[in-house]
CSV table of C-alpha atoms and ligand atoms in Angstrom, one decimal:
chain,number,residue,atom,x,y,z
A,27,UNK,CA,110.7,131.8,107.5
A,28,UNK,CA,108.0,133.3,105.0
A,29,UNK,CA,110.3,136.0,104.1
A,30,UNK,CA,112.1,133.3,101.7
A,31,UNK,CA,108.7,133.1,100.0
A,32,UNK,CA,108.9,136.4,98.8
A,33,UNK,CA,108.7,135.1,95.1
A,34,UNK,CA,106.1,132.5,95.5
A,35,UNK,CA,103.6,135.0,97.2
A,36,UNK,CA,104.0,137.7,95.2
A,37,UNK,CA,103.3,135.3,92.2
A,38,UNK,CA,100.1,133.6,94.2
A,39,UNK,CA,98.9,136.7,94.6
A,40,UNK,CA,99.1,137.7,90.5
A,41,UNK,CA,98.0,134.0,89.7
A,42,UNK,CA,94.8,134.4,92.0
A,43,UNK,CA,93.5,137.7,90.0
A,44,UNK,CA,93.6,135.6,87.1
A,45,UNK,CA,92.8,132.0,87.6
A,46,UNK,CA,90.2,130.2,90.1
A,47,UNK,CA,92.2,129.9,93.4
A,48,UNK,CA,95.7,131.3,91.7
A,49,UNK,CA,96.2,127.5,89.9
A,50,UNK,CA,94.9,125.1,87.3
A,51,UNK,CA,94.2,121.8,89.4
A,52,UNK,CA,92.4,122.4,92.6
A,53,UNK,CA,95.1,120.2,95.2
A,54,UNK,CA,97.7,122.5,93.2
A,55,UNK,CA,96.5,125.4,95.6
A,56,UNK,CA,97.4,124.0,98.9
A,57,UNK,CA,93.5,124.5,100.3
A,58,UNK,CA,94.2,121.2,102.2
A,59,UNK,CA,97.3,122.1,104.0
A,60,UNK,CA,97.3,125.9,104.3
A,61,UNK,CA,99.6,128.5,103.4
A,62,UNK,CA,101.0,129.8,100.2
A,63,UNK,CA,101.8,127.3,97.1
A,64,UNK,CA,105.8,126.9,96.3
A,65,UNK,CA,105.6,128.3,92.5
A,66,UNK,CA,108.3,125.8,91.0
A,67,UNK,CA,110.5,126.7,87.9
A,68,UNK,CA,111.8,123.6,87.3
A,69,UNK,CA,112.4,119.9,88.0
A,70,UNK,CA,116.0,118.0,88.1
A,71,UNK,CA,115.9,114.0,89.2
A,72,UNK,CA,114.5,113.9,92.7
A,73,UNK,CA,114.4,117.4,93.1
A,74,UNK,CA,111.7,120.7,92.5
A,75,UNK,CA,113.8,124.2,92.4
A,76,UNK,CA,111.2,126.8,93.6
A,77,UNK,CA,111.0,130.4,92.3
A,78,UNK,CA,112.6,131.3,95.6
A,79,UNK,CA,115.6,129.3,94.7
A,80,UNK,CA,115.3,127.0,97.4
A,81,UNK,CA,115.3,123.2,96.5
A,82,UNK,CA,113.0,120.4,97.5
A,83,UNK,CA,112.9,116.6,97.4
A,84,UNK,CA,110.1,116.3,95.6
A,85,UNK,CA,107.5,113.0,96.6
A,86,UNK,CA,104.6,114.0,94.5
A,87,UNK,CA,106.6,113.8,91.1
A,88,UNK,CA,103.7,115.7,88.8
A,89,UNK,CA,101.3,113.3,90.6
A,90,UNK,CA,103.0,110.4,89.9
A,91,UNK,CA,103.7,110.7,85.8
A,92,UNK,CA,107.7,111.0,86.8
A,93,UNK,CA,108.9,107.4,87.6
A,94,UNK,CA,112.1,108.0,86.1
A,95,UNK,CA,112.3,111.6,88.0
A,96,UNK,CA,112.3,115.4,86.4
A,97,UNK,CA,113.7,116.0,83.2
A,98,UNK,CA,115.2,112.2,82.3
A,99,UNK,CA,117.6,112.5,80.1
A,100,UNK,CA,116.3,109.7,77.1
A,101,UNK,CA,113.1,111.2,77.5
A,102,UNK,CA,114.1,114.6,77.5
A,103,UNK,CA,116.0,113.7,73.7
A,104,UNK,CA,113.2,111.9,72.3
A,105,UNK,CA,110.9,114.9,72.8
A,106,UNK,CA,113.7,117.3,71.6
A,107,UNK,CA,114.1,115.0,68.4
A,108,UNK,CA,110.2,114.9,67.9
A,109,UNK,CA,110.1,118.9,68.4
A,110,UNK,CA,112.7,119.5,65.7
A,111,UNK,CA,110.7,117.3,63.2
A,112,UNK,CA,107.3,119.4,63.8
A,113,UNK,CA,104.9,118.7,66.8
A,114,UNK,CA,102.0,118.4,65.6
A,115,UNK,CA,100.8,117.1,62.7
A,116,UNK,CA,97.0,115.9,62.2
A,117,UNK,CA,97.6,112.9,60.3
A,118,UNK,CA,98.0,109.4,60.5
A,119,UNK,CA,101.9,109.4,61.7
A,120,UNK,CA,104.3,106.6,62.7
A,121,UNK,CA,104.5,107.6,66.9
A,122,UNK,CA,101.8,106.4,68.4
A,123,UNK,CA,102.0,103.1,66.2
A,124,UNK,CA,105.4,102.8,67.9
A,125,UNK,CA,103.9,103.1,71.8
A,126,UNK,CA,100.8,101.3,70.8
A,127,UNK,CA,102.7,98.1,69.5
A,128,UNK,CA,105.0,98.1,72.7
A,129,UNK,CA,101.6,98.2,74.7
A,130,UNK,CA,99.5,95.9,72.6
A,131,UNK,CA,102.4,93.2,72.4
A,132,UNK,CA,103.1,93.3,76.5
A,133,UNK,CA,99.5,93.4,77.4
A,134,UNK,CA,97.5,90.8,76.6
A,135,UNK,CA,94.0,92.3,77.7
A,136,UNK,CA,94.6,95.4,75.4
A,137,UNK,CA,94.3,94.3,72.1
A,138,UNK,CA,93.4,97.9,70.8
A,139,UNK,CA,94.2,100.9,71.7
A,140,UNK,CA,93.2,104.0,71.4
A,141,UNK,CA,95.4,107.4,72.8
A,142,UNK,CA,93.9,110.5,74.1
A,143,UNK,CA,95.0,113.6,75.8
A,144,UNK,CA,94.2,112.8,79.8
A,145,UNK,CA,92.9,110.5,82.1
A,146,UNK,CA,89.8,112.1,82.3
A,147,UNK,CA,89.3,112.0,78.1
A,148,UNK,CA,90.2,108.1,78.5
A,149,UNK,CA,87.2,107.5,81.8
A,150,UNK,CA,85.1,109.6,79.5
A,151,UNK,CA,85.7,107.5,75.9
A,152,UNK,CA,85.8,104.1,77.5
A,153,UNK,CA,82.6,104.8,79.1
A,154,UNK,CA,80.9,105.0,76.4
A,155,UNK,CA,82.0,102.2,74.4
A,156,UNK,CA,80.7,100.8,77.8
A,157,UNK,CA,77.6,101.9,76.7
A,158,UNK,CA,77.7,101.2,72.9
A,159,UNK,CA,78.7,97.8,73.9
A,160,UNK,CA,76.0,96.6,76.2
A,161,UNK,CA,72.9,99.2,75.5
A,162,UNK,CA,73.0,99.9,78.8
A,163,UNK,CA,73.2,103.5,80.6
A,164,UNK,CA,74.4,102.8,84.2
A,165,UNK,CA,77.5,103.0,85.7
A,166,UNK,CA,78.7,101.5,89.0
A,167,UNK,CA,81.7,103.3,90.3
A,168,UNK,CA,82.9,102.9,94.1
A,169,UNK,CA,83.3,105.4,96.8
A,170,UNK,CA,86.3,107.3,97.2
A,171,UNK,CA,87.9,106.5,93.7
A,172,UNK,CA,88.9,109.4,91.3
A,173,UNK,CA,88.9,109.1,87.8
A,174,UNK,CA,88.7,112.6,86.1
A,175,UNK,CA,86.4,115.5,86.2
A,176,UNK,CA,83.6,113.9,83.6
A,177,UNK,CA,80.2,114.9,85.6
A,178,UNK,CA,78.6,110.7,85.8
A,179,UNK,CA,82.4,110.4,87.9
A,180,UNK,CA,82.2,113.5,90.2
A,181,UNK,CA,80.1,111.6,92.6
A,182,UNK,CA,81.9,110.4,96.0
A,183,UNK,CA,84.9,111.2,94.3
A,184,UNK,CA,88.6,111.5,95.8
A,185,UNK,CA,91.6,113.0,94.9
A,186,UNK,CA,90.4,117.1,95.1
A,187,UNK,CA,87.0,116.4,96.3
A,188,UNK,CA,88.4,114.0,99.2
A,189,UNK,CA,89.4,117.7,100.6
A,190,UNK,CA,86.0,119.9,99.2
A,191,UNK,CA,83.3,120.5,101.6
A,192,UNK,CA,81.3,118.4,99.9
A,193,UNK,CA,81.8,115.0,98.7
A,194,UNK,CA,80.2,115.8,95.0
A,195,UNK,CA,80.7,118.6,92.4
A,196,UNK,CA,78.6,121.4,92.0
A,197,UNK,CA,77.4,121.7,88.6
A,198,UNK,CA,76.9,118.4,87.8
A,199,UNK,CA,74.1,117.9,85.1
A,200,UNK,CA,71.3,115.6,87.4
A,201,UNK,CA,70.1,113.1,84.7
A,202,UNK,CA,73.8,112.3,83.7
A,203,UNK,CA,73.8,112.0,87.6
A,204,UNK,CA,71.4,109.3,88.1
A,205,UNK,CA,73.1,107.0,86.0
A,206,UNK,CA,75.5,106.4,88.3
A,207,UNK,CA,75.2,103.8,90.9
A,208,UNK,CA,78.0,104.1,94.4
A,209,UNK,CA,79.0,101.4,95.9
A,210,UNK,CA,81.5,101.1,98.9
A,211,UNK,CA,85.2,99.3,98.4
A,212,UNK,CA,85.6,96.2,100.6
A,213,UNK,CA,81.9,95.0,100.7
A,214,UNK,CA,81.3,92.2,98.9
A,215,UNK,CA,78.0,91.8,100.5
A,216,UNK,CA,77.1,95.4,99.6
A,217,UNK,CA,78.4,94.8,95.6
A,218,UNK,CA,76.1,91.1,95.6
A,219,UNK,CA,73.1,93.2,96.3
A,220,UNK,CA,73.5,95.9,94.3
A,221,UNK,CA,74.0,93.4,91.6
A,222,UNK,CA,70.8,91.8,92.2
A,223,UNK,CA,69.0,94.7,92.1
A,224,UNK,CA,70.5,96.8,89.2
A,225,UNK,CA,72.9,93.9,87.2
A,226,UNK,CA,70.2,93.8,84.3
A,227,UNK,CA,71.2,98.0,83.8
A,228,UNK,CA,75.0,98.1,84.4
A,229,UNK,CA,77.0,98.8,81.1
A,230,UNK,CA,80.2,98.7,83.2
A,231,UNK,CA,81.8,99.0,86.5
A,232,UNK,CA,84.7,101.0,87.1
A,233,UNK,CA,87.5,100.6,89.8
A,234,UNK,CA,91.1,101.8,90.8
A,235,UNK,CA,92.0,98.1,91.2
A,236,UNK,CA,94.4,99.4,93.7
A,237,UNK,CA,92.8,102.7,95.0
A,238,UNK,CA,95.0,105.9,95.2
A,239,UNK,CA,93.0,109.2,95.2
A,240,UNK,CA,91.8,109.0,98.8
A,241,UNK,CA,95.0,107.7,100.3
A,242,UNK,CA,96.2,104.4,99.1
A,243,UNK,CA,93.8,102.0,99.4
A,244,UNK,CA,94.7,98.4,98.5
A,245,UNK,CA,91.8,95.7,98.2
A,246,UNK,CA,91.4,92.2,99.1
A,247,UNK,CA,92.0,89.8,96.0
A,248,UNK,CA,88.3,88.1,96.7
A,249,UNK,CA,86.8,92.1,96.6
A,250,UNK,CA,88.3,92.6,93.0
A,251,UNK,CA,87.9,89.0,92.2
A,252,UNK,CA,83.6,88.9,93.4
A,253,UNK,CA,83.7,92.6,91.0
A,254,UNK,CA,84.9,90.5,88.4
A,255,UNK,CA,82.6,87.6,88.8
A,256,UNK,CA,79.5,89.6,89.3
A,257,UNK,CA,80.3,91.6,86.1
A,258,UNK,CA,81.0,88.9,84.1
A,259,UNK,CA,77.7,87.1,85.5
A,260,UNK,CA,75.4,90.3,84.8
A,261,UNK,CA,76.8,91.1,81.3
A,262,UNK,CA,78.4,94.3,82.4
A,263,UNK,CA,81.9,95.2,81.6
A,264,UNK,CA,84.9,95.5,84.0
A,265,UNK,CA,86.6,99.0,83.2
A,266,UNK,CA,90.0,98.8,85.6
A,267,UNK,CA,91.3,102.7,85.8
A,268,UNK,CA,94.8,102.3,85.6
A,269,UNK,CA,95.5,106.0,85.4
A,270,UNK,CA,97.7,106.2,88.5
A,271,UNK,CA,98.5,102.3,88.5
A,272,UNK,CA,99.2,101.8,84.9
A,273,UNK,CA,102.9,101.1,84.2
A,274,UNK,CA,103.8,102.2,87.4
A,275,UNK,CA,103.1,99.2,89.6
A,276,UNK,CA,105.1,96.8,87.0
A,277,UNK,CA,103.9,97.2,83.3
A,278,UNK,CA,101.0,95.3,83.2
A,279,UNK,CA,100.1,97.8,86.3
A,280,UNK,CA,98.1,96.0,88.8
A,281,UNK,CA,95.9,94.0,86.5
A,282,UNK,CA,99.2,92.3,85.9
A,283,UNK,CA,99.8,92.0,90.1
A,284,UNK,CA,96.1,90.8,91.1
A,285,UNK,CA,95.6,88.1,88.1
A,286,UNK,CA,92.1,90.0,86.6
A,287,UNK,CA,91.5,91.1,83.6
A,288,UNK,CA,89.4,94.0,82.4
A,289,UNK,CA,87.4,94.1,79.6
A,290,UNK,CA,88.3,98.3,79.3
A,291,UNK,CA,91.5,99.8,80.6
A,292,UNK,CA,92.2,103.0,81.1
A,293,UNK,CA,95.8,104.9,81.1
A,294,UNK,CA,97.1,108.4,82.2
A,295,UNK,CA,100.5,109.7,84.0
A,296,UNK,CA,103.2,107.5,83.1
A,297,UNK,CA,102.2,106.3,79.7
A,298,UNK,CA,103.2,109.8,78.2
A,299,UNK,CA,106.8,110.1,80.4
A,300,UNK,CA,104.9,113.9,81.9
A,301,UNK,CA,103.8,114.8,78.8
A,302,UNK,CA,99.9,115.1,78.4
A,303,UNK,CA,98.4,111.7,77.6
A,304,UNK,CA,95.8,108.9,78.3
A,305,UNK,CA,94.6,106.3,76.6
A,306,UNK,CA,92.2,103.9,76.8
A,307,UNK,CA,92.0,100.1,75.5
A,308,UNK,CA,91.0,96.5,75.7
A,309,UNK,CA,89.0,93.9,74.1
A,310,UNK,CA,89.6,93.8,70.2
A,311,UNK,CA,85.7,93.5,69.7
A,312,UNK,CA,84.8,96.3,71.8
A,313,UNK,CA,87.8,99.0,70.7
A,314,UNK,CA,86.6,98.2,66.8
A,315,UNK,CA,83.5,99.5,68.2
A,316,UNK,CA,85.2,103.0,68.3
A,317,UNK,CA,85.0,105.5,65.4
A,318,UNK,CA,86.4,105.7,62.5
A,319,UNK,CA,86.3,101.3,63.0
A,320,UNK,CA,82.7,101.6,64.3
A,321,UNK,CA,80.0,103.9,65.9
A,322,UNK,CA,80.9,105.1,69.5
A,323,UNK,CA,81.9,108.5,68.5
A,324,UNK,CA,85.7,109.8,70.1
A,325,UNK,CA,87.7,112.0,68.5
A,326,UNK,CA,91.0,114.8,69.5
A,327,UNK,CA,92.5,117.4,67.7
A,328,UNK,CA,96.0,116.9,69.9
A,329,UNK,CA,95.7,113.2,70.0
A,330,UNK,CA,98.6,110.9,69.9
A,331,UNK,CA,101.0,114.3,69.5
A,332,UNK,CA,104.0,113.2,68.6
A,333,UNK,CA,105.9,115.2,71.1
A,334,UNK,CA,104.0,113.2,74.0
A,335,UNK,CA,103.7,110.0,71.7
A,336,UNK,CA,108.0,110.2,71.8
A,337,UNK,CA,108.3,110.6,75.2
A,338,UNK,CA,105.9,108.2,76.5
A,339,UNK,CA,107.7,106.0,74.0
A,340,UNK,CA,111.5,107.2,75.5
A,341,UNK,CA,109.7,106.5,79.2
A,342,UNK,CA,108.2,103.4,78.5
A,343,UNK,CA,111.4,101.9,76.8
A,344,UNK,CA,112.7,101.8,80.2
A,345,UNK,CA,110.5,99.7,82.1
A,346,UNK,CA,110.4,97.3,80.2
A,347,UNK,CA,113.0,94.8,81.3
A,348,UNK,CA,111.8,95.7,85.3
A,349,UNK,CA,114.6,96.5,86.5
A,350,UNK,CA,113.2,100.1,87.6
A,351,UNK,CA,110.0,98.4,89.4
A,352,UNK,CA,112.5,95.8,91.3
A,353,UNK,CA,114.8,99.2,92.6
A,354,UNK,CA,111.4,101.3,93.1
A,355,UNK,CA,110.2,98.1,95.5
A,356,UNK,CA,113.2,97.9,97.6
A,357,UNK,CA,113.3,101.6,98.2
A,358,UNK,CA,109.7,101.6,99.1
A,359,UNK,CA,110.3,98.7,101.2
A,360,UNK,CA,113.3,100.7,102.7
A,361,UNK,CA,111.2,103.3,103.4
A,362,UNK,CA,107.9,101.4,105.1
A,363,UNK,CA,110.6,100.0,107.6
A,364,UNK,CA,112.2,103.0,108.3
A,365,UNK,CA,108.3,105.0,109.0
A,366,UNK,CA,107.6,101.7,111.3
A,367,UNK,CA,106.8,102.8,114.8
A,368,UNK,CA,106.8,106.3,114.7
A,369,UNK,CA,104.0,107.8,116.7
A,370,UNK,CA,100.6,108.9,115.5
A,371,UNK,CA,101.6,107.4,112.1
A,372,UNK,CA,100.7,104.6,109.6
A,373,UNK,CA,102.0,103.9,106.2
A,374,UNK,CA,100.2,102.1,103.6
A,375,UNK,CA,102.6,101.1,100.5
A,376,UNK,CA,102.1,99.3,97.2
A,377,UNK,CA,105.2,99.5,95.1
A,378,UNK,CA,106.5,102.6,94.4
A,379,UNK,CA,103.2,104.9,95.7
A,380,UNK,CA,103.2,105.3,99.5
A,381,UNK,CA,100.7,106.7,102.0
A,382,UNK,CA,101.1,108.7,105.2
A,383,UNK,CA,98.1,109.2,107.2
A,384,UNK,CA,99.0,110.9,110.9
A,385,UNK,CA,96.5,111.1,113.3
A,386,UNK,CA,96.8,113.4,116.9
A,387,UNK,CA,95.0,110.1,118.5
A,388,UNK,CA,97.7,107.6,118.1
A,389,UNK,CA,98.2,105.3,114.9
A,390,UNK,CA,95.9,105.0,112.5
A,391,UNK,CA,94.6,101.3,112.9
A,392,UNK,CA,95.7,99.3,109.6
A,393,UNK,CA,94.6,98.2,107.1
A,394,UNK,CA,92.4,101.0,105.8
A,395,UNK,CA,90.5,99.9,102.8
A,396,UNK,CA,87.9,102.0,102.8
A,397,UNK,CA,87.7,106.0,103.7
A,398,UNK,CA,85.0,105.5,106.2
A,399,UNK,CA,87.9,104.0,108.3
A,400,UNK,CA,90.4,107.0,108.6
A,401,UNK,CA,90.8,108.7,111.4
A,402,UNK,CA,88.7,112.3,112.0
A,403,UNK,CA,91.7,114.5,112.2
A,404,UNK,CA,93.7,112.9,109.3
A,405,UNK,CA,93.1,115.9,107.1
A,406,UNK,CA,94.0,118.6,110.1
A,407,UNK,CA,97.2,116.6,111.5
A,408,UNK,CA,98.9,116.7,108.3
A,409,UNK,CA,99.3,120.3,107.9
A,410,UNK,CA,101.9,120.6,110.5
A,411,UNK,CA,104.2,117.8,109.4
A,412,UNK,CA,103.7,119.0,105.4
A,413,UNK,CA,104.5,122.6,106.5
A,414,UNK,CA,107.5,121.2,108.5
A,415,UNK,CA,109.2,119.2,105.7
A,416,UNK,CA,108.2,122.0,103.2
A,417,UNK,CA,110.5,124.2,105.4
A,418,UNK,CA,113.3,121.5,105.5
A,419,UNK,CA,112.9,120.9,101.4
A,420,UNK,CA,111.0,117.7,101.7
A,421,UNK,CA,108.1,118.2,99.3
A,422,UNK,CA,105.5,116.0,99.6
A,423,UNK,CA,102.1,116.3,97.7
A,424,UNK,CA,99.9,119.4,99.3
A,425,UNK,CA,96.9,117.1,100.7
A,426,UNK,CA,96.4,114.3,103.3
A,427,UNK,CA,94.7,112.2,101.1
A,428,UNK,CA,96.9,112.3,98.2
A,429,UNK,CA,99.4,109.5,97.6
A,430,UNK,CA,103.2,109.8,97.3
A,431,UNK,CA,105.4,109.1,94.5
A,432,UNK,CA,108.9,107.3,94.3
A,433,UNK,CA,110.6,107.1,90.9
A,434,UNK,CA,114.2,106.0,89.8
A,435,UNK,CA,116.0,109.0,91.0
A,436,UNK,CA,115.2,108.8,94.5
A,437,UNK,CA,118.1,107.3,96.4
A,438,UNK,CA,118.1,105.5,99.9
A,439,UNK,CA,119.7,108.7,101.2
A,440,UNK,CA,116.2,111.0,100.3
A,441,UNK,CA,113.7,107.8,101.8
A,442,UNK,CA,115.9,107.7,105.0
A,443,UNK,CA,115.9,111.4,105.3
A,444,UNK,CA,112.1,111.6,105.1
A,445,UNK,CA,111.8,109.1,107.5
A,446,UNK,CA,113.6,110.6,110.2
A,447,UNK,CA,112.4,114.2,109.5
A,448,UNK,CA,108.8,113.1,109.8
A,449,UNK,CA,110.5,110.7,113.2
A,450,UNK,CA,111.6,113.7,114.9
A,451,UNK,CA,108.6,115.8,113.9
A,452,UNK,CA,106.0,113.4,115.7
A,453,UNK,CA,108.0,112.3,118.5
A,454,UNK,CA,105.9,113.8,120.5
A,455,UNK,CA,102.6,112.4,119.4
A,456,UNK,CA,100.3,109.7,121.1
A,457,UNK,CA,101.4,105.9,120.2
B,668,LIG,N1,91.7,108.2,86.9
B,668,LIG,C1,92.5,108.2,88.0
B,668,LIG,C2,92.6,106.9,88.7
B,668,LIG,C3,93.3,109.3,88.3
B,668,LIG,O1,94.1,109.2,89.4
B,668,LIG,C4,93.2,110.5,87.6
B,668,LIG,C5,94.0,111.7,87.9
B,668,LIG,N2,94.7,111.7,89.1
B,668,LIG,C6,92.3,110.5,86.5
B,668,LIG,C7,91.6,109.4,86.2
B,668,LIG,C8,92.1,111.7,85.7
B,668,LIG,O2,93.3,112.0,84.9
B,668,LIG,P1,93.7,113.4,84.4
B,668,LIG,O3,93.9,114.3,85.6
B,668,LIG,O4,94.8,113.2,83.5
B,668,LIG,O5,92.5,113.9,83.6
């Protein structure tokens, strides 16, 4: 059916004389699954339209931002009102004090916040205080976890580099390098000795308290709970990256599920309802160490724009009574049971974010905690099923080891769909 792609190739084939790979974000090019990326022109509810014309129901929602689906309409006339009063404005403004009271007052471990442009800018910041803080210089971060492109965090990375040849960036600068310690997920025994060896040098550990850049990855409540005891007992900080989690696995994200409290958290995606922001926060004491307040140096020309700063707001306004996160559980639920049983695949689900990993060996053994547990063909069996569903407008996000998306305009109609698409593509697989 390629000769409905007419649009889309002609476009790749433009985009690729002019930008690395024909796209801006490395899974954005489909090197994980083959083929020739759907160039979308816009976004409705549930559903991508594709240059082509054809429509998909869309599971990868911008990478998870969208939990209210494309173009909602209370976010969509918040940012309108905010563009007809000027967009940006380099000043101290009104906005982000809005978004950061509704987050300071429903949060009790962020007591200050501070808002930035990505996820990555937020890693980056609240590293650093890390290191104002303590006088320290290392950083323990765990295997498999994703947060952002700053080099010290491009070491045994996920998301992009789950699919790369090589587990680590090129380019990296070496001595920022060595300043960052690896440990694996699930080992407690593991994390106990690297404490006893390093603890006196850690300024900070860093975790996705629920993992979701290398599939979903949930941990054991005694893993995050020995992290958080070991900090505490070293005098390093607890960072929790709740980039992907934040607001999207209830609003205290899944610090507010597992009961622990960071000293640093970090925000992306949902905070700025699709628009471009992060932000990172915490303890009062450490945030005042941030400039203007103090001497740990952050600063951003488009910071808290008030375009993103309004939509966040308009997004965030939403969730707040729960409602969303109790319908967004039952679908997933809904759709969990309905995946149940069918061959060569397992699903891991935490809320809203769902994972399908498909192996030509029979199913994958769960729980998987840990990447070193997948199976060896999960990356080439999902190519067939993706390419399949593309074809039948079931767009899910281009790479095995990315996580999928539900949001508030997904109906049981779409899960159920999905489920018995992807049913009646692997019948014929191993059990
Ligand atoms: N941390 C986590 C946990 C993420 O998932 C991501 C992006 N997927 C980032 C940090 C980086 O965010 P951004 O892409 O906005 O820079």
């Amino acid at each position: 059916m390629s000769d409905t792609h007419n649009a889309s190739e002609a476009l790749f084939a433009r985009a690729r004389r002019v930008s690395p790979g024909g796209v801006h974000s490395p899974v954005r090019g489909f090197r994980g699954v083959g083929g020739t990326p759907r160039f979308m022109v816009g976004g409705h509810g549930a559903r991508l339209r594709d240059v082509d014309g054809r429509e998909y129901v869309d599971y990868c929602m911008a990478f998870g931002p969208l939990i209210l689906g494309h173009a909602d309409p209370a976010v969509r006339a918040a940012a309108e009102a905010a563009l007809a009063r000027g967009w940006s404005l380099g000043t101290a403004e009104p906005y982000s004090l809005d978004l950061a009271e509704l987050i300071v007052s429903r949060i009790p471990w962020v007591e200050s916040i501070r808002f930035v442009n990505s996820g990555t800018e937020a890693v980056m910041s609240a590293l650093r205080v890390a290191r104002g803080a303590t006088l320290r210089s290392k950083i323990l971060k765990f295997e498999g976890c994703y947060h952002g492109h700053t080099d010290s965090m491009l070491l045994r990375a996920g998301s992009g580099l789950a699919e790369a040849p090589l587990p680590d960036s090129a380019g990296l600068a070496p001595d920022v390098v060595q300043e960052t310690l690896i440990a694996p997920l699930d080992d407690i025994e593991a994390l106990e000795r690297l404490f006893a060896a390093r603890g006196s040098q850690i300024a900070a550990a860093i975790i996705e308290p629920l993992p979701a850049n290398y599939g979903l990855l949930p941990q054991r409540a005694e893993f995050l709970a020995a992290l958080a005891r070991l900090t505490r007992s070293h005098g390093a900080l607890l960072i929790f990256d709740e980039v992907i989690s934040g607001f999207r696995i209830g609003f205290q994200g899944y610090a507010g599920v597992c009961g622990i409290r960071p000293d640093l958290v970090t925000y992306g995606k949902v905070i700025g309802g699709g628009f471009p922001v992060g932000a990172y926060g915490g303890r009062r004491d450490l945030m005042e160490l941030v400039a203007p307040a103090g001497p740990v140096y952050q600063a951003g020309t488009l910071s808290a724009n008030p375009l993103a700063m309004s939509a966040g707001l308009a997004a965030l306004q939403q969730l707040l009574d729960g409602r969303i996160y109790g319908q967004l559980e039952a679908l997933g639920a809904r759709l969990e049971r309905a995946l149940d049983g069918i061959p060569g695949l397992a699903v891991q689900r935490v809320g809203s974010i769902f994972w399908i990993c498909i192996s030509g060996h029979g199913r994958p053994t769960t729980p998987m905690r840990t990447p070193a547990r997948f199976p060896l063909d999960a990356g080439a069996s999902f190519k067939g099923p993706f390419h399949a569903l593309l074809e039948q407008g079931i767009y899910l996000a281009p790479s095995a080891f990315e996580v999928g998306f539900l949001s508030a305009a997904h109906t049981e109609a779409h899960v159920d769909e999905l489920a018995a698409a992807l049913r009646t593509l692997l019948a014929d697989l191993p059990r």
